[in-house]
Amino acid sequence: MAFQKGINAWCFPKETSVQEMFRQAKAHGYRGVELNLDEGDAPFHLEMTEQELKGLADEARGLGLELPSVSTALLWKYPLTHNEEAIREKGILVVEKMIEAASIFGSRTVLVVPGLVTAEVPYDTAYERAREALQRLARKAEQHQVYIGVENVWNKFLLSPLEMARLIDEVVSPWVGAYFDVGNVLQFGFPEQWIRILGKRIQAIHVKDFKTSTGNITGFVPLLAGDIPWNRVVEALREIGYEGYIIPEISPYSQLPEQLIAHTSQALDAIFQS
């Protein structure tokens, strides 16, 4: 299976500069870095100008790296399904900024958490709001020729691959697909089944491992340290013809953090080049 090896910026300690991320990614054999849009004085933030965004892309290209996709945690703060319209509109603006930045970066995909089911936001309401938001954002995505990848996360929403496929299909846009996270489904499903059902809808892949015996957020672990059936995952990806980026999203080591970048690169090679 042909694949391209990337790394998410969350794999580095928070204080790591973009320049140092790029240096380590290049040194350890990655082809691309996925940056995460944030607020405030983050290295990649909402208020950046077009010129500043071009500067980030130029720095990556200068090292022979790509910026294949754009992610964010801001859609947990500004869910597209929130009861307050102002919060939902802020979420729309976040995704629009991601799409604009992705277009400047030459990125293929932006990662979108579609919403949150909570005690205050019923499941059916979240579904309708998510679909409406994605239909609206699809026009922006088409304008900039950037794919929206709806990610499966621990949000009590889109709990089966059939439902996720249905939502994507109901948006009725070739620019809206899935950003599939292998590790996020293991607690309540089988990643290889999700891959086969989502099929060609998958635009990008996140990987991390998970220990089912832990069963909570602390169960996420580095690659090969958990219970992901990697052989079955690779087989399913081959079956659907996936050839895009494989991007780890793993918390950094507390000591000697560059070792995570090195170890993850080696694990990716062992898993996907076997």
XYZ file of N, CA and C in Angstrom:
822
model
N 0.843 -1.200 0.000
C 0.000 0.000 0.000
C 0.872 1.241 0.000
N 0.626 2.125 -0.945
C 1.344 3.404 -0.953
C 0.704 4.334 0.070
N 1.508 4.938 0.889
C 0.980 5.933 1.815
C 2.059 6.969 2.065
N 1.630 8.109 2.576
C 2.550 9.195 2.859
C 2.543 9.448 4.366
N 3.723 9.587 4.919
C 3.883 9.650 6.371
C 3.862 11.102 6.847
N 2.872 11.420 7.691
C 2.774 12.756 8.265
C 2.799 12.702 9.774
N 2.784 13.881 10.394
C 2.793 13.980 11.856
C 1.966 15.192 12.256
N 1.125 15.043 13.284
C 0.323 16.155 13.780
C 1.120 16.973 14.797
N 0.885 18.278 14.803
C 1.632 19.175 15.683
C 1.421 18.874 17.157
N 0.313 18.202 17.520
C 0.083 17.851 18.922
C 1.028 16.764 19.411
N 1.777 16.148 18.526
C 2.766 15.146 18.945
C 4.002 15.799 19.566
N 4.107 17.110 19.426
C 5.238 17.858 19.974
C 4.796 18.600 21.235
N 5.703 18.853 22.180
C 5.340 19.681 23.331
C 4.782 21.027 22.895
N 3.899 21.589 23.686
C 3.179 22.803 23.314
C 4.117 23.959 22.987
N 5.240 24.015 23.672
C 6.153 25.146 23.480
C 7.031 25.005 22.236
N 6.917 23.904 21.514
C 7.760 23.687 20.341
C 7.394 24.657 19.225
N 8.376 25.333 18.666
C 8.121 26.253 17.562
C 7.800 25.471 16.292
N 7.122 26.134 15.367
C 6.830 25.500 14.086
C 8.129 25.104 13.391
N 9.124 25.966 13.475
C 10.402 25.690 12.826
C 11.046 24.413 13.384
N 10.947 24.227 14.700
C 11.521 23.026 15.309
C 10.696 21.792 14.953
N 9.367 21.946 14.884
C 8.537 20.830 14.419
C 8.968 20.391 13.024
N 9.129 21.361 12.139
C 9.514 21.045 10.769
C 10.886 20.363 10.740
N 11.802 20.855 11.560
C 13.157 20.267 11.585
C 13.098 18.814 12.008
N 12.364 18.541 13.105
C 12.280 17.168 13.602
C 11.537 16.267 12.615
N 10.464 16.788 12.022
C 9.712 15.982 11.060
C 10.609 15.574 9.896
N 11.359 16.514 9.385
C 12.273 16.212 8.281
C 13.344 15.210 8.713
N 13.904 15.422 9.896
C 14.990 14.565 10.373
C 14.547 13.123 10.569
N 13.267 12.926 10.872
C 12.801 11.574 11.185
C 11.948 10.971 10.066
N 12.049 11.520 8.880
C 11.506 10.857 7.705
C 10.054 11.117 7.382
N 9.453 12.153 7.972
C 8.076 12.487 7.630
C 8.047 13.348 6.377
N 6.960 13.217 5.633
C 6.808 14.031 4.428
C 5.962 15.275 4.685
N 5.080 15.218 5.696
C 4.181 16.338 5.944
C 3.916 16.558 7.415
N 3.478 17.774 7.745
C 3.107 18.156 9.110
C 1.691 18.721 9.080
N 0.849 18.230 9.973
C -0.516 18.739 10.111
C -0.543 19.765 11.236
N -0.814 21.023 10.883
C -0.877 22.093 11.877
C -2.292 22.205 12.431
N -2.394 22.709 13.668
C -3.672 22.818 14.373
C -4.018 24.284 14.615
N -5.133 24.726 14.064
C -5.571 26.102 14.225
C -6.004 26.355 15.664
N -5.561 27.492 16.219
C -5.871 27.818 17.610
C -6.168 29.304 17.719
N -6.331 29.770 18.943
C -6.560 31.186 19.220
C -5.322 31.787 19.877
N -5.384 33.081 20.151
C -4.325 33.737 20.911
C -3.023 33.818 20.154
N -1.922 33.572 20.871
C -0.594 33.743 20.278
C -0.014 32.420 19.781
N -0.865 31.467 19.464
C -0.400 30.183 18.931
C 0.333 30.407 17.611
N 1.225 29.499 17.238
C 1.973 29.671 15.990
C 1.100 29.635 14.740
N -0.106 29.065 14.842
C -1.058 29.045 13.739
C -2.414 29.406 14.337
N -2.841 30.653 14.137
C -4.017 31.144 14.859
C -4.995 31.857 13.926
N -6.168 32.137 14.472
C -7.284 32.655 13.686
C -7.018 34.002 13.031
N -6.168 34.812 13.630
C -5.972 36.174 13.134
C -4.819 36.306 12.146
N -4.225 35.202 11.745
C -3.078 35.286 10.850
C -3.481 35.823 9.482
N -2.604 36.638 8.921
C -2.840 37.200 7.603
C -2.459 36.194 6.517
N -2.886 36.486 5.312
C -2.521 35.628 4.185
C -1.007 35.547 4.038
N -0.338 36.675 4.253
C 1.114 36.691 4.129
C 1.774 35.816 5.194
N 1.250 35.876 6.416
C 1.800 35.042 7.488
C 1.576 33.558 7.210
N 0.413 33.226 6.675
C 0.127 31.834 6.335
C 1.047 31.355 5.211
N 1.266 32.212 4.233
C 2.203 31.861 3.154
C 3.602 31.636 3.707
N 3.962 32.412 4.747
C 5.269 32.233 5.367
C 5.438 30.856 5.971
N 4.373 30.338 6.636
C 4.431 28.982 7.193
C 4.615 27.949 6.080
N 3.855 28.120 5.012
C 3.963 27.179 3.901
C 5.352 27.220 3.275
N 5.908 28.420 3.155
C 7.247 28.560 2.563
C 8.302 27.877 3.428
N 8.153 27.999 4.760
C 9.117 27.351 5.659
C 9.060 25.836 5.508
N 7.851 25.306 5.393
C 7.711 23.860 5.203
C 8.325 23.440 3.871
N 7.966 24.134 2.821
C 8.488 23.784 1.496
C 10.004 23.904 1.431
N 10.537 24.857 2.185
C 11.986 25.028 2.194
C 12.724 23.802 2.700
N 12.039 22.979 3.499
C 12.625 21.732 4.000
C 12.130 20.518 3.229
N 11.387 20.769 2.161
C 10.862 19.654 1.386
C 9.654 18.995 2.019
N 8.947 19.722 2.902
C 7.772 19.188 3.584
C 6.490 19.752 2.993
N 5.402 19.005 3.165
C 4.068 19.463 2.798
C 3.260 19.754 4.065
N 2.201 20.527 3.904
C 1.200 20.727 4.960
C -0.090 20.102 4.418
N -0.240 18.785 4.569
C -1.283 18.062 3.845
C -2.700 18.294 4.341
N -2.827 18.711 5.594
C -4.152 18.880 6.181
C -4.061 19.845 7.348
N -5.235 20.311 7.773
C -5.335 21.275 8.860
C -6.339 20.754 9.881
N -5.974 20.828 11.157
C -6.827 20.334 12.234
C -7.099 21.476 13.221
N -7.932 21.216 14.219
C -8.204 22.200 15.274
C -8.903 21.518 16.450
N -8.729 22.079 17.637
C -9.528 21.673 18.801
C -10.624 22.696 19.085
N -10.704 23.750 18.287
C -11.627 24.848 18.582
C -13.095 24.457 18.406
N -13.365 23.386 17.648
C -14.758 22.990 17.458
C -15.329 22.263 18.667
N -14.486 21.968 19.668
C -14.995 21.543 20.974
C -15.457 22.770 21.768
N -14.819 23.889 21.560
C -15.187 25.135 22.237
C -16.342 25.828 21.536
N -16.363 25.706 20.211
C -17.408 26.346 19.404
C -18.097 25.279 18.540
N -18.883 24.391 19.150
C -19.476 23.292 18.382
C -20.467 23.790 17.325
N -20.466 23.117 16.197
C -21.406 23.435 15.128
C -22.836 23.063 15.492
N -23.011 22.398 16.631
C -24.340 21.935 17.067
C -24.823 22.633 18.345
N -24.109 23.633 18.802
C -24.439 24.301 20.077
C -25.827 24.930 20.023
N -26.471 25.044 21.179
C -27.797 25.664 21.237
C -27.758 27.158 20.939
N -26.646 27.811 21.237
C -26.538 29.245 20.971
C -26.057 29.477 19.542
N -26.844 30.235 18.803
C -26.495 30.486 17.406
C -25.145 31.178 17.277
N -24.827 32.079 18.204
C -23.547 32.801 18.131
C -22.366 31.843 18.250
N -22.515 30.811 19.083
C -21.445 29.818 19.221
C -21.327 29.006 17.931
N -22.457 28.608 17.365
C -22.428 27.855 16.100
C -21.777 28.688 14.990
N -22.094 29.974 14.952
C -21.513 30.830 13.913
C -20.005 30.982 14.100
N -19.557 31.017 15.355
C -18.113 31.057 15.604
C -17.457 29.791 15.072
N -18.121 28.651 15.264
C -17.603 27.396 14.725
C -17.510 27.429 13.210
N -18.521 28.001 12.565
C -18.494 28.152 11.106
C -17.288 28.982 10.679
N -17.043 30.070 11.390
C -15.903 30.937 11.064
C -14.577 30.200 11.236
N -14.500 29.356 12.260
C -13.279 28.565 12.473
C -13.020 27.670 11.261
N -14.054 26.964 10.812
C -13.867 26.061 9.670
C -13.550 26.856 8.406
N -14.184 27.984 8.227
C -13.893 28.809 7.050
C -12.445 29.283 7.055
N -11.941 29.643 8.231
C -10.531 30.042 8.325
C -9.624 28.863 8.010
N -9.990 27.673 8.481
C -9.205 26.479 8.174
C -9.157 26.236 6.669
N -10.297 26.362 6.022
C -10.361 26.136 4.570
C -9.496 27.148 3.833
N -9.574 28.412 4.244
C -8.764 29.452 3.601
C -7.275 29.174 3.799
N -6.905 28.805 5.025
C -5.498 28.502 5.303
C -5.051 27.277 4.509
N -5.904 26.251 4.458
C -5.559 25.037 3.717
C -5.316 25.356 2.252
N -6.115 26.243 1.699
C -5.937 26.631 0.301
C -4.582 27.291 0.086
N -4.181 28.141 1.016
C -2.879 28.806 0.937
C -1.749 27.801 1.128
N -1.928 26.868 2.055
C -0.894 25.861 2.343
C -0.736 24.839 1.212
N -1.769 24.706 0.382
C -1.784 23.598 -0.569
C -2.247 22.303 0.073
N -2.991 22.415 1.177
C -3.499 21.238 1.888
C -4.694 20.640 1.153
N -4.839 19.342 1.297
C -5.960 18.644 0.666
C -7.222 18.682 1.530
N -7.062 18.608 2.872
C -8.188 18.320 3.762
C -8.154 19.185 5.014
N -9.336 19.565 5.509
C -9.455 20.144 6.845
C -10.280 19.183 7.697
N -9.863 19.021 8.941
C -10.546 18.125 9.873
C -11.658 18.882 10.586
N -12.854 18.319 10.567
C -14.007 18.963 11.203
C -14.677 17.998 12.176
N -14.712 18.386 13.453
C -15.543 17.686 14.435
C -16.974 18.169 14.195
N -17.906 17.303 13.820
C -19.201 17.759 13.331
C -20.149 18.298 14.383
N -19.863 18.051 15.659
C -20.733 18.540 16.711
C -20.644 17.676 17.945
N -21.408 18.059 18.969
C -21.391 17.356 20.246
C -22.824 17.073 20.688
N -23.086 15.847 21.092
C -24.342 15.515 21.764
C -24.115 15.689 23.254
N -24.965 16.473 23.908
C -24.855 16.738 25.341
C -26.235 16.594 25.993
N -26.288 16.794 27.306
C -27.582 16.759 27.997
C -28.506 17.852 27.474
N -27.900 18.948 26.971
C -28.685 20.084 26.488
C -28.938 20.026 24.980
N -28.116 19.283 24.245
C -28.258 19.183 22.786
C -28.614 17.740 22.437
N -29.883 17.453 22.150
C -30.298 16.085 21.839
C -29.644 15.569 20.555
N -29.566 14.274 20.468
C -28.893 13.613 19.345
C -29.495 14.031 18.000
N -30.824 13.994 17.898
C -31.452 14.313 16.620
C -31.236 15.770 16.234
N -31.234 16.649 17.240
C -30.971 18.063 16.981
C -29.537 18.260 16.504
N -28.614 17.570 17.151
C -27.214 17.662 16.738
C -27.048 17.186 15.303
N -27.741 16.131 14.942
C -27.630 15.586 13.580
C -28.082 16.626 12.552
N -29.223 17.226 12.788
C -29.752 18.205 11.835
C -28.840 19.428 11.736
N -28.367 19.909 12.877
C -27.486 21.079 12.855
C -26.156 20.767 12.171
N -25.620 19.581 12.434
C -24.355 19.200 11.797
C -24.525 19.133 10.285
N -25.599 18.523 9.834
C -25.841 18.416 8.386
C -25.986 19.800 7.754
N -26.736 20.666 8.402
C -26.923 22.016 7.861
C -25.598 22.771 7.798
N -24.778 22.645 8.849
C -23.488 23.336 8.872
C -22.571 22.808 7.771
N -22.540 21.492 7.598
C -21.676 20.893 6.581
C -22.141 21.267 5.175
N -23.449 21.331 4.957
C -23.952 21.756 3.652
C -23.545 23.198 3.354
N -23.599 24.015 4.371
C -23.194 25.414 4.206
C -21.690 25.527 3.941
N -20.900 24.765 4.693
C -19.444 24.835 4.554
C -18.957 24.170 3.275
N -19.739 23.251 2.728
C -19.342 22.576 1.494
C -19.146 23.576 0.363
N -19.932 24.638 0.361
C -19.788 25.650 -0.694
C -18.440 26.360 -0.594
N -18.014 26.646 0.626
C -16.703 27.254 0.846
C -15.598 26.278 0.443
N -15.773 25.009 0.798
C -14.777 23.997 0.450
C -14.629 23.873 -1.062
N -15.752 23.858 -1.758
C -15.697 23.757 -3.224
C -15.021 24.982 -3.829
N -15.328 26.149 -3.283
C -14.727 27.385 -3.789
C -13.205 27.335 -3.714
N -12.678 26.738 -2.623
C -11.228 26.694 -2.407
C -10.608 25.364 -2.798
N -11.448 24.407 -3.281
C -10.938 23.103 -3.716
C -10.196 22.387 -2.577
N -10.829 22.397 -1.405
C -10.298 21.740 -0.206
C -11.384 20.812 0.338
N -11.015 19.591 0.698
C -11.984 18.643 1.246
C -12.224 18.890 2.732
N -13.478 18.735 3.153
C -13.835 18.700 4.567
C -13.847 17.233 4.990
N -13.069 16.903 6.019
C -13.050 15.551 6.560
C -13.734 15.523 7.914
N -14.889 14.902 7.995
C -15.638 14.783 9.247
C -14.977 13.696 10.085
N -14.524 14.073 11.285
C -13.791 13.106 12.110
C -14.697 12.424 13.125
N -14.438 11.150 13.332
C -15.084 10.375 14.395
C -14.310 10.588 15.696
N -14.970 11.158 16.691
C -14.320 11.470 17.971
C -15.235 11.026 19.108
N -14.771 11.180 20.326
C -15.581 10.805 21.492
C -16.536 11.952 21.846
N -17.559 12.120 21.015
C -18.502 13.220 21.175
C -19.934 12.734 21.345
N -20.112 11.420 21.602
C -21.432 10.801 21.771
C -22.307 10.984 20.525
N -21.648 11.060 19.370
C -22.332 11.383 18.122
C -21.712 10.566 16.992
N -22.526 10.178 16.002
C -22.065 9.354 14.882
C -21.349 8.114 15.413
N -22.103 7.315 16.145
C -21.530 6.188 16.866
C -21.393 4.919 16.029
N -21.784 4.973 14.770
C -21.577 3.821 13.897
C -21.123 4.303 12.535
N -20.405 3.451 11.794
C -19.962 3.848 10.449
C -21.127 4.031 9.486
N -22.226 3.297 9.690
C -23.394 3.452 8.826
C -23.976 4.858 8.959
N -24.035 5.333 10.204
C -24.585 6.660 10.451
C -23.666 7.753 9.919
N -22.364 7.564 10.091
C -21.412 8.547 9.593
C -21.478 8.627 8.070
N -21.555 7.471 7.427
C -21.680 7.444 5.971
C -22.970 8.126 5.527
N -24.046 7.882 6.264
C -25.334 8.490 5.914
C -25.260 10.011 5.995
N -24.673 10.532 7.065
C -24.580 11.988 7.213
C -23.777 12.582 6.052
N -22.636 11.988 5.754
C -21.800 12.496 4.664
C -22.573 12.476 3.350
N -23.280 11.387 3.086
C -24.031 11.270 1.836
C -25.163 12.294 1.768
N -25.775 12.598 2.909
C -26.896 13.544 2.906
C -26.441 14.981 2.681
N -25.182 15.254 2.882
C -24.669 16.602 2.580
C -24.644 16.823 1.064
N -24.493 15.746 0.325
C -24.540 15.750 -1.143
C -23.495 16.715 -1.719
N -22.250 16.508 -1.319
C -21.156 17.293 -1.878
C -19.922 16.413 -2.000
N -19.270 16.416 -3.157
C -18.031 15.648 -3.287
C -16.895 16.204 -2.446
N -17.103 17.378 -1.858
C -16.062 18.035 -1.061
C -16.188 17.740 0.421
N -17.149 16.894 0.798
C -17.321 16.498 2.205
C -17.168 14.986 2.303
N -16.195 14.548 3.114
C -15.938 13.136 3.315
C -15.617 12.864 4.767
N -14.831 11.827 5.009
C -14.495 11.405 6.367
C -13.010 11.607 6.638
N -12.704 12.054 7.838
C -11.341 12.033 8.368
C -11.369 10.945 9.430
N -10.900 9.752 9.068
C -11.091 8.600 9.947
C -9.939 8.466 10.937
N -10.292 8.404 12.228
C -9.316 8.187 13.293
C -9.420 6.733 13.750
N -8.361 5.977 13.479
C -8.352 4.545 13.768
C -8.520 4.271 15.260
N -7.800 5.022 16.099
C -7.820 4.760 17.534
C -9.113 5.120 18.219
N -9.849 6.083 17.660
C -11.042 6.585 18.345
C -12.206 5.609 18.366
N -12.188 4.570 17.523
C -13.347 3.678 17.459
C -13.172 2.386 18.248
N -11.969 2.097 18.716
C -11.705 0.757 19.255
C -12.511 0.445 20.514
N -12.879 1.465 21.283
C -13.626 1.239 22.513
C -15.034 0.714 22.233
N -15.567 1.017 21.047
C -16.955 0.619 20.783
C -17.151 0.078 19.367
N -16.065 -0.297 18.700
C -16.211 -0.829 17.353
C -14.912 -1.414 16.835
N -14.908 -1.694 15.544
C -13.775 -2.333 14.891
C -13.309 -1.438 13.743
N -12.087 -0.914 13.826
C -11.660 0.071 12.828
C -11.695 -0.440 11.402
N -11.389 -1.720 11.192
C -11.381 -2.243 9.833
C -12.791 -2.249 9.230
N -13.821 -2.421 10.083
C -15.198 -2.367 9.586
C -15.568 -0.938 9.189
N -15.174 0.021 10.007
C -15.414 1.420 9.668
C -14.754 1.765 8.337
N -13.525 1.333 8.153
C -12.791 1.665 6.922
C -13.525 1.115 5.703
N -13.962 -0.131 5.768
C -14.635 -0.732 4.618
C -15.978 -0.066 4.337
N -16.708 0.298 5.379
C -18.030 0.911 5.189
C -17.895 2.348 4.691
N -16.971 3.101 5.250
C -16.769 4.479 4.789
C -16.129 4.503 3.407
N -15.253 3.559 3.141
C -14.698 3.383 1.811
C -14.086 4.644 1.224
N -14.526 4.965 0.008
C -13.954 6.097 -0.729
C -14.316 7.445 -0.107
N -15.197 7.449 0.868
C -15.493 8.704 1.566
C -14.289 9.178 2.382
N -13.381 8.279 2.732
C -12.242 8.625 3.584
C -11.255 9.497 2.819
N -11.015 10.672 3.352
C -10.086 11.630 2.746
C -8.738 11.656 3.453
N -8.708 11.296 4.723
C -7.469 11.354 5.502
C -7.590 10.392 6.676
N -6.433 10.029 7.241
C -6.383 9.045 8.317
C -5.544 9.570 9.478
N -6.116 9.505 10.685
C -5.366 9.717 11.928
C -5.109 8.353 12.567
N -3.942 8.197 13.175
C -3.663 6.962 13.900
C -3.123 7.249 15.301
N -3.546 6.426 16.215
C -2.971 6.296 17.555
C -3.404 4.928 18.037
N -2.830 4.469 19.110
C -3.214 3.160 19.620
C -4.057 3.333 20.875
N -4.696 2.246 21.318
C -5.623 2.324 22.454
C -5.619 1.013 23.207
N -5.539 1.111 24.536
C -5.600 -0.079 25.399
C -7.032 -0.237 25.903
N -7.712 -1.261 25.422
C -9.109 -1.448 25.803
C -9.270 -1.780 27.284
N -8.234 -2.313 27.916
C -8.327 -2.632 29.348
C -8.407 -1.366 30.194
N -7.912 -0.243 29.665
C -8.021 1.040 30.373
C -9.403 1.626 30.147
N -9.807 1.715 28.871
C -11.189 2.042 28.545
C -11.598 3.481 28.723
N -10.663 4.385 28.990
C -11.015 5.803 29.071
C -9.954 6.618 28.339
N -10.002 7.932 28.486
C -9.138 8.807 27.695
C -7.659 8.522 27.932
N -7.319 7.972 29.094
C -5.912 7.655 29.360
C -5.476 6.370 28.661
N -6.405 5.708 27.983
C -6.070 4.487 27.270
C -5.371 4.708 25.938
N -5.344 5.963 25.461
C -4.645 6.249 24.215
C -3.141 6.205 24.448
N -2.451 5.447 23.624
C -1.029 5.181 23.817
C -0.319 5.272 22.464
N 1.022 5.307 22.465
C 1.761 5.321 21.199
C 1.487 4.081 20.346
N 1.814 4.187 19.075
C 1.600 3.088 18.143
C 2.308 1.826 18.608
N 1.613 0.699 18.495
C 2.083 -0.643 18.853
C 2.086 -0.901 20.358
N 1.612 0.058 21.160
C 1.540 -0.147 22.606
C 0.127 -0.510 23.063
N -0.823 -0.576 22.125
C -2.201 -0.862 22.486
C -2.752 -2.074 21.765
N -4.060 -2.047 21.493
C -4.764 -3.219 20.984
C -5.312 -3.051 19.566
N -4.916 -2.016 18.852
C -5.379 -1.861 17.475
C -4.899 -3.060 16.642
N -5.798 -3.699 15.901
C -5.387 -4.820 15.036
C -4.790 -4.277 13.733
N -3.545 -3.897 13.784
C -2.951 -3.156 12.666
C -2.966 -3.945 11.372
N -2.805 -5.243 11.445
C -2.813 -6.029 10.203
C -4.167 -5.934 9.504
N -5.252 -5.946 10.282
C -6.588 -5.842 9.700
C -6.863 -4.418 9.195
N -6.327 -3.424 9.883
C -6.472 -2.035 9.439
C -5.786 -1.844 8.090
N -4.551 -2.327 7.982
C -3.798 -2.188 6.732
C -4.506 -2.921 5.595
N -5.004 -4.101 5.878
C -5.721 -4.870 4.849
C -6.949 -4.106 4.350
N -7.705 -3.502 5.290
C -8.901 -2.753 4.901
C -8.532 -1.513 4.084
N -7.475 -0.829 4.472
C -7.052 0.346 3.709
C -6.613 -0.039 2.302
N -5.956 -1.179 2.179
C -5.580 -1.662 0.846
C -6.829 -1.952 0.006
N -7.831 -2.546 0.645
C -9.049 -2.906 -0.086
C -9.757 -1.684 -0.658
N -9.781 -0.576 0.095
C -10.487 0.610 -0.408
C -9.587 1.472 -1.283
N -8.324 1.092 -1.426
C -7.414 1.832 -2.295
C -6.926 3.138 -1.718
N -6.862 3.241 -0.389
C -6.395 4.492 0.225
C -4.908 4.674 -0.020
N -4.526 5.871 -0.477
C -3.123 6.150 -0.751
C -2.695 7.517 -0.220
N -3.444 8.066 0.711
C -3.125 9.393 1.226
C -2.193 9.352 2.423
N -2.253 10.409 3.218
C -1.408 10.527 4.400
C -1.932 9.668 5.542
N -0.999 9.123 6.302
C -1.267 8.494 7.597
C -0.641 9.421 8.631
N -1.463 9.996 9.513
C -0.969 11.046 10.409
C -1.208 10.658 11.863
N -0.149 10.375 12.620
C -0.299 10.109 14.048
C -0.750 11.365 14.802
N -1.580 11.146 15.804
C -2.040 12.210 16.702
C -1.896 11.648 18.117
N -0.714 11.860 18.703
C -0.343 11.197 19.951
C 0.237 12.243 20.906
N -0.065 12.139 22.186
C 0.489 13.081 23.162
C 2.001 12.905 23.269
N 2.741 14.012 23.424
C 4.206 13.919 23.476
C 4.697 13.220 24.735
N 5.867 12.635 24.628
C 6.524 12.095 25.813
C 6.836 13.235 26.780
N 6.775 12.945 28.080
C 7.093 13.959 29.088
C 8.589 14.201 29.197
N 9.387 13.229 28.781
C 10.837 13.368 28.779
C 11.368 12.975 27.399
N 12.426 13.646 26.967
C 13.033 13.380 25.662
C 11.958 13.280 24.570
N 11.154 14.337 24.393
C 9.984 14.241 23.516
C 10.306 13.957 22.056
N 11.516 14.287 21.603
C 11.827 13.983 20.209
C 11.845 12.478 19.960
N 12.024 11.698 21.041
C 12.014 10.245 20.878
C 10.646 9.744 20.413
N 9.557 10.425 20.807
C 8.245 10.026 20.304
C 8.187 10.183 18.789
N 8.747 11.275 18.288
C 8.732 11.530 16.852
C 9.514 10.430 16.133
N 10.668 10.060 16.703
C 11.481 8.990 16.110
C 10.787 7.641 16.203
N 10.282 7.307 17.389
C 9.643 6.005 17.581
C 8.399 5.854 16.701
N 7.632 6.933 16.577
C 6.407 6.885 15.781
C 6.722 6.675 14.306
N 7.762 7.324 13.828
C 8.186 7.127 12.441
C 8.551 5.668 12.190
N 9.293 5.093 13.118
C 9.692 3.687 12.984
C 8.472 2.760 13.036
N 7.530 3.071 13.924
C 6.332 2.245 14.034
C 5.482 2.325 12.763
N 5.362 3.512 12.201
C 4.608 3.658 10.953
C 5.219 2.811 9.841
N 6.546 2.853 9.752
C 7.223 2.048 8.744
C 6.959 0.554 8.962
N 7.012 0.125 10.223
C 6.791 -1.295 10.526
C 5.355 -1.718 10.225
N 4.387 -0.853 10.524
C 2.982 -1.199 10.336
C 2.584 -1.181 8.870
N 2.954 -0.111 8.174
C 2.391 0.131 6.852
C 3.281 -0.260 5.697
N 4.530 -0.626 5.975
C 5.399 -1.054 4.887
C 5.707 -2.548 4.952
N 4.987 -3.243 5.819
C 5.200 -4.690 5.932
C 4.539 -5.430 4.774
